[in-house]
């Protein structure tokens, strides 16, 4: 039986299961989001892999991002990942550098992007206003999306795949 859901989770979070630090690919959500927590509180700015001229296209949830080391991306909240945690983004769709490009079908196995969670925050309020004219019907709601800011630390595993393709 799965452990009970924590009360810190926001209501209506899409029905994802409870967070799991040891689960492969998704932090306890069946691998749909494509990340796993590697180290709790282990992110520092000194861990960056600077000077590598490579990039990847990585999928986080329903979104795809083209990233390089030291890039910052903002994605939907990663449930199970806290501030200063190190996460691995496992759904790498494409890898490239100045000499070659590797395209996954659908993903590149063995290529992993390591990122640090810099911040969990809420986006600006989006106002939803409904009105039916001449009926006296008006409704106003607001919504603030929960977001996560990730700093890309390293791209690992592409060297072995590049050597196999050559």
PDB file of C-alpha atoms in Angstrom:
ATOM      1  CA  UNK A   1       0.000   0.000   0.000  1.00  0.00           C
ATOM      2  CA  UNK A   2       1.362   3.472  -0.843  1.00  0.00           C
ATOM      3  CA  UNK A   3       2.194   5.820   2.037  1.00  0.00           C
ATOM      4  CA  UNK A   4      -0.407   8.489   2.817  1.00  0.00           C
ATOM      5  CA  UNK A   5      -0.152  11.745   0.878  1.00  0.00           C
ATOM      6  CA  UNK A   6       1.487  14.619   2.727  1.00  0.00           C
ATOM      7  CA  UNK A   7      -0.624  17.593   3.688  1.00  0.00           C
ATOM      8  CA  UNK A   8       1.932  20.030   2.199  1.00  0.00           C
ATOM      9  CA  UNK A   9       0.880  19.097  -1.317  1.00  0.00           C
ATOM     10  CA  UNK A  10      -1.395  21.618  -3.006  1.00  0.00           C
ATOM     11  CA  UNK A  11      -4.925  20.509  -3.799  1.00  0.00           C
ATOM     12  CA  UNK A  12      -5.558  19.802  -7.457  1.00  0.00           C
ATOM     13  CA  UNK A  13      -1.950  19.003  -8.270  1.00  0.00           C
ATOM     14  CA  UNK A  14      -2.916  16.710 -11.115  1.00  0.00           C
ATOM     15  CA  UNK A  15      -3.343  13.533  -9.078  1.00  0.00           C
ATOM     16  CA  UNK A  16       0.352  12.714  -8.886  1.00  0.00           C
ATOM     17  CA  UNK A  17       1.255  10.185  -6.216  1.00  0.00           C
ATOM     18  CA  UNK A  18       3.300  10.918  -3.126  1.00  0.00           C
ATOM     19  CA  UNK A  19       6.879  12.025  -3.743  1.00  0.00           C
ATOM     20  CA  UNK A  20       9.597   9.390  -3.768  1.00  0.00           C
ATOM     21  CA  UNK A  21      13.298  10.187  -3.678  1.00  0.00           C
ATOM     22  CA  UNK A  22      14.395   6.715  -4.768  1.00  0.00           C
ATOM     23  CA  UNK A  23      11.972   6.181  -7.668  1.00  0.00           C
ATOM     24  CA  UNK A  24      13.495   6.004 -11.108  1.00  0.00           C
ATOM     25  CA  UNK A  25      12.128   8.675 -13.378  1.00  0.00           C
ATOM     26  CA  UNK A  26       9.588  10.938 -11.887  1.00  0.00           C
ATOM     27  CA  UNK A  27       9.758  11.300  -8.167  1.00  0.00           C
ATOM     28  CA  UNK A  28       6.867   8.907  -7.584  1.00  0.00           C
ATOM     29  CA  UNK A  29       4.652   9.947 -10.469  1.00  0.00           C
ATOM     30  CA  UNK A  30       5.136   6.960 -12.751  1.00  0.00           C
ATOM     31  CA  UNK A  31       7.943   8.559 -14.803  1.00  0.00           C
ATOM     32  CA  UNK A  32       5.635  10.977 -16.601  1.00  0.00           C
ATOM     33  CA  UNK A  33       7.514  14.104 -15.549  1.00  0.00           C
ATOM     34  CA  UNK A  34      10.990  12.672 -16.163  1.00  0.00           C
ATOM     35  CA  UNK A  35      13.048  13.614 -13.118  1.00  0.00           C
ATOM     36  CA  UNK A  36      14.353  12.055  -9.941  1.00  0.00           C
ATOM     37  CA  UNK A  37      15.856  13.633  -6.822  1.00  0.00           C
ATOM     38  CA  UNK A  38      19.538  12.716  -6.486  1.00  0.00           C
ATOM     39  CA  UNK A  39      20.632  14.604  -3.356  1.00  0.00           C
ATOM     40  CA  UNK A  40      18.680  16.569  -0.797  1.00  0.00           C
ATOM     41  CA  UNK A  41      20.227  19.986  -0.105  1.00  0.00           C
ATOM     42  CA  UNK A  42      23.357  19.223  -2.130  1.00  0.00           C
ATOM     43  CA  UNK A  43      23.140  22.070  -4.653  1.00  0.00           C
ATOM     44  CA  UNK A  44      25.755  24.818  -4.538  1.00  0.00           C
ATOM     45  CA  UNK A  45      26.809  27.181  -7.278  1.00  0.00           C
ATOM     46  CA  UNK A  46      30.347  25.730  -7.211  1.00  0.00           C
ATOM     47  CA  UNK A  47      29.134  22.463  -8.767  1.00  0.00           C
ATOM     48  CA  UNK A  48      28.709  23.910 -12.270  1.00  0.00           C
ATOM     49  CA  UNK A  49      30.357  22.227 -15.265  1.00  0.00           C
ATOM     50  CA  UNK A  50      31.499  25.376 -17.054  1.00  0.00           C
ATOM     51  CA  UNK A  51      33.348  25.426 -20.355  1.00  0.00           C
ATOM     52  CA  UNK A  52      31.520  22.567 -22.041  1.00  0.00           C
ATOM     53  CA  UNK A  53      30.069  23.678 -25.369  1.00  0.00           C
ATOM     54  CA  UNK A  54      27.229  21.185 -25.548  1.00  0.00           C
ATOM     55  CA  UNK A  55      23.474  21.377 -25.377  1.00  0.00           C
ATOM     56  CA  UNK A  56      20.515  19.045 -24.955  1.00  0.00           C
ATOM     57  CA  UNK A  57      16.788  19.183 -25.481  1.00  0.00           C
ATOM     58  CA  UNK A  58      15.233  17.828 -22.297  1.00  0.00           C
ATOM     59  CA  UNK A  59      11.578  17.154 -21.541  1.00  0.00           C
ATOM     60  CA  UNK A  60      10.228  18.122 -18.116  1.00  0.00           C
ATOM     61  CA  UNK A  61       6.554  17.316 -17.827  1.00  0.00           C
ATOM     62  CA  UNK A  62       4.825  18.394 -21.032  1.00  0.00           C
ATOM     63  CA  UNK A  63       7.461  21.028 -21.885  1.00  0.00           C
ATOM     64  CA  UNK A  64      10.734  20.761 -23.799  1.00  0.00           C
ATOM     65  CA  UNK A  65      13.750  22.988 -23.121  1.00  0.00           C
ATOM     66  CA  UNK A  66      17.032  23.486 -24.991  1.00  0.00           C
ATOM     67  CA  UNK A  67      19.623  23.801 -22.240  1.00  0.00           C
ATOM     68  CA  UNK A  68      23.391  24.012 -21.689  1.00  0.00           C
ATOM     69  CA  UNK A  69      25.362  23.936 -18.425  1.00  0.00           C
ATOM     70  CA  UNK A  70      24.708  27.041 -16.270  1.00  0.00           C
ATOM     71  CA  UNK A  71      21.338  27.768 -17.958  1.00  0.00           C
ATOM     72  CA  UNK A  72      18.280  28.551 -15.837  1.00  0.00           C
ATOM     73  CA  UNK A  73      14.845  27.178 -16.743  1.00  0.00           C
ATOM     74  CA  UNK A  74      11.482  27.725 -15.113  1.00  0.00           C
ATOM     75  CA  UNK A  75       9.109  24.774 -15.245  1.00  0.00           C
ATOM     76  CA  UNK A  76       5.972  23.599 -13.509  1.00  0.00           C
ATOM     77  CA  UNK A  77       6.480  22.602  -9.887  1.00  0.00           C
ATOM     78  CA  UNK A  78       8.476  19.417  -9.439  1.00  0.00           C
ATOM     79  CA  UNK A  79       6.628  17.622  -6.655  1.00  0.00           C
ATOM     80  CA  UNK A  80       9.082  15.919  -4.346  1.00  0.00           C
ATOM     81  CA  UNK A  81      12.004  18.256  -5.062  1.00  0.00           C
ATOM     82  CA  UNK A  82      12.869  20.926  -2.501  1.00  0.00           C
ATOM     83  CA  UNK A  83      15.053  24.019  -2.664  1.00  0.00           C
ATOM     84  CA  UNK A  84      18.798  23.196  -3.005  1.00  0.00           C
ATOM     85  CA  UNK A  85      18.053  19.602  -4.060  1.00  0.00           C
ATOM     86  CA  UNK A  86      19.926  18.112  -7.001  1.00  0.00           C
ATOM     87  CA  UNK A  87      17.667  16.422  -9.570  1.00  0.00           C
ATOM     88  CA  UNK A  88      18.375  14.376 -12.672  1.00  0.00           C
ATOM     89  CA  UNK A  89      16.366  15.116 -15.808  1.00  0.00           C
ATOM     90  CA  UNK A  90      16.238  11.777 -17.584  1.00  0.00           C
ATOM     91  CA  UNK A  91      14.088  12.433 -20.652  1.00  0.00           C
ATOM     92  CA  UNK A  92      16.794  13.741 -22.999  1.00  0.00           C
ATOM     93  CA  UNK A  93      15.458  14.004 -26.551  1.00  0.00           C
ATOM     94  CA  UNK A  94      18.513  15.433 -28.346  1.00  0.00           C
ATOM     95  CA  UNK A  95      22.193  16.064 -27.597  1.00  0.00           C
ATOM     96  CA  UNK A  96      24.590  18.194 -29.617  1.00  0.00           C
ATOM     97  CA  UNK A  97      27.919  19.971 -29.681  1.00  0.00           C
ATOM     98  CA  UNK A  98      29.981  21.742 -32.334  1.00  0.00           C
ATOM     99  CA  UNK A  99      30.857  18.527 -34.200  1.00  0.00           C
ATOM    100  CA  UNK A 100      27.838  16.229 -33.968  1.00  0.00           C
ATOM    101  CA  UNK A 101      24.192  15.865 -32.996  1.00  0.00           C
ATOM    102  CA  UNK A 102      22.491  12.791 -31.550  1.00  0.00           C
ATOM    103  CA  UNK A 103      18.725  12.427 -31.842  1.00  0.00           C
ATOM    104  CA  UNK A 104      16.831  10.077 -29.537  1.00  0.00           C
ATOM    105  CA  UNK A 105      14.058   7.757 -30.646  1.00  0.00           C
ATOM    106  CA  UNK A 106      12.246   8.950 -28.546  1.00  0.00           C
ATOM    107  CA  UNK A 107      14.944   9.516 -25.895  1.00  0.00           C
ATOM    108  CA  UNK A 108      18.699   9.055 -25.572  1.00  0.00           C
ATOM    109  CA  UNK A 109      19.377   6.271 -23.080  1.00  0.00           C
ATOM    110  CA  UNK A 110      22.302   6.957 -20.754  1.00  0.00           C
ATOM    111  CA  UNK A 111      22.355  10.750 -21.174  1.00  0.00           C
ATOM    112  CA  UNK A 112      21.391  12.497 -17.944  1.00  0.00           C
ATOM    113  CA  UNK A 113      21.086  16.206 -17.193  1.00  0.00           C
ATOM    114  CA  UNK A 114      21.850  17.207 -13.595  1.00  0.00           C
ATOM    115  CA  UNK A 115      20.118  20.327 -12.296  1.00  0.00           C
ATOM    116  CA  UNK A 116      19.877  22.157  -8.981  1.00  0.00           C
ATOM    117  CA  UNK A 117      16.586  23.485  -7.631  1.00  0.00           C
ATOM    118  CA  UNK A 118      17.115  27.192  -6.977  1.00  0.00           C
ATOM    119  CA  UNK A 119      13.619  28.245  -6.012  1.00  0.00           C
ATOM    120  CA  UNK A 120      10.014  27.085  -5.668  1.00  0.00           C
ATOM    121  CA  UNK A 121       7.651  29.992  -6.227  1.00  0.00           C
ATOM    122  CA  UNK A 122       4.249  31.032  -7.513  1.00  0.00           C
ATOM    123  CA  UNK A 123       3.660  32.889 -10.757  1.00  0.00           C
ATOM    124  CA  UNK A 124       1.767  36.162 -11.024  1.00  0.00           C
ATOM    125  CA  UNK A 125      -2.003  36.000 -10.677  1.00  0.00           C
ATOM    126  CA  UNK A 126      -3.978  35.221 -13.812  1.00  0.00           C
ATOM    127  CA  UNK A 127      -7.473  36.696 -13.622  1.00  0.00           C
ATOM    128  CA  UNK A 128     -10.338  34.691 -15.096  1.00  0.00           C
ATOM    129  CA  UNK A 129     -13.511  36.722 -15.627  1.00  0.00           C
ATOM    130  CA  UNK A 130     -16.740  35.248 -16.977  1.00  0.00           C
ATOM    131  CA  UNK A 131     -19.742  37.327 -17.934  1.00  0.00           C
ATOM    132  CA  UNK A 132     -23.020  36.705 -19.721  1.00  0.00           C
ATOM    133  CA  UNK A 133     -24.422  39.977 -20.894  1.00  0.00           C
ATOM    134  CA  UNK A 134     -27.944  41.012 -19.972  1.00  0.00           C
ATOM    135  CA  UNK A 135     -28.279  38.103 -17.520  1.00  0.00           C
ATOM    136  CA  UNK A 136     -26.638  39.594 -14.442  1.00  0.00           C
ATOM    137  CA  UNK A 137     -24.032  36.807 -14.394  1.00  0.00           C
ATOM    138  CA  UNK A 138     -20.417  37.650 -13.530  1.00  0.00           C
ATOM    139  CA  UNK A 139     -17.731  35.479 -11.961  1.00  0.00           C
ATOM    140  CA  UNK A 140     -14.113  36.446 -11.251  1.00  0.00           C
ATOM    141  CA  UNK A 141     -11.461  33.932 -10.235  1.00  0.00           C
ATOM    142  CA  UNK A 142      -7.701  34.105  -9.925  1.00  0.00           C
ATOM    143  CA  UNK A 143      -5.020  31.444 -10.367  1.00  0.00           C
ATOM    144  CA  UNK A 144      -1.334  31.354  -9.418  1.00  0.00           C
ATOM    145  CA  UNK A 145       0.692  28.551 -10.982  1.00  0.00           C
ATOM    146  CA  UNK A 146       3.336  26.887  -8.812  1.00  0.00           C
ATOM    147  CA  UNK A 147       6.735  26.942 -10.544  1.00  0.00           C
ATOM    148  CA  UNK A 148      10.270  25.632 -10.015  1.00  0.00           C
ATOM    149  CA  UNK A 149      13.481  27.392 -11.076  1.00  0.00           C
ATOM    150  CA  UNK A 150      16.224  24.942 -12.133  1.00  0.00           C
ATOM    151  CA  UNK A 151      19.892  25.673 -12.839  1.00  0.00           C
ATOM    152  CA  UNK A 152      21.508  23.163 -15.187  1.00  0.00           C
ATOM    153  CA  UNK A 153      24.686  21.830 -13.565  1.00  0.00           C
ATOM    154  CA  UNK A 154      25.978  19.123 -15.900  1.00  0.00           C
ATOM    155  CA  UNK A 155      25.214  16.989 -18.940  1.00  0.00           C
ATOM    156  CA  UNK A 156      26.636  13.482 -18.558  1.00  0.00           C
ATOM    157  CA  UNK A 157      26.711  10.264 -20.559  1.00  0.00           C
ATOM    158  CA  UNK A 158      26.788  11.669 -24.092  1.00  0.00           C
ATOM    159  CA  UNK A 159      30.469  10.904 -24.627  1.00  0.00           C
ATOM    160  CA  UNK A 160      29.875   7.126 -24.605  1.00  0.00           C
ATOM    161  CA  UNK A 161      26.914   7.385 -26.969  1.00  0.00           C
ATOM    162  CA  UNK A 162      28.893   9.677 -29.315  1.00  0.00           C
ATOM    163  CA  UNK A 163      31.756   7.131 -29.424  1.00  0.00           C
ATOM    164  CA  UNK A 164      29.319   4.300 -30.229  1.00  0.00           C
ATOM    165  CA  UNK A 165      27.745   6.265 -33.109  1.00  0.00           C
ATOM    166  CA  UNK A 166      31.124   7.053 -34.714  1.00  0.00           C
TER     167      UNK A 166
END
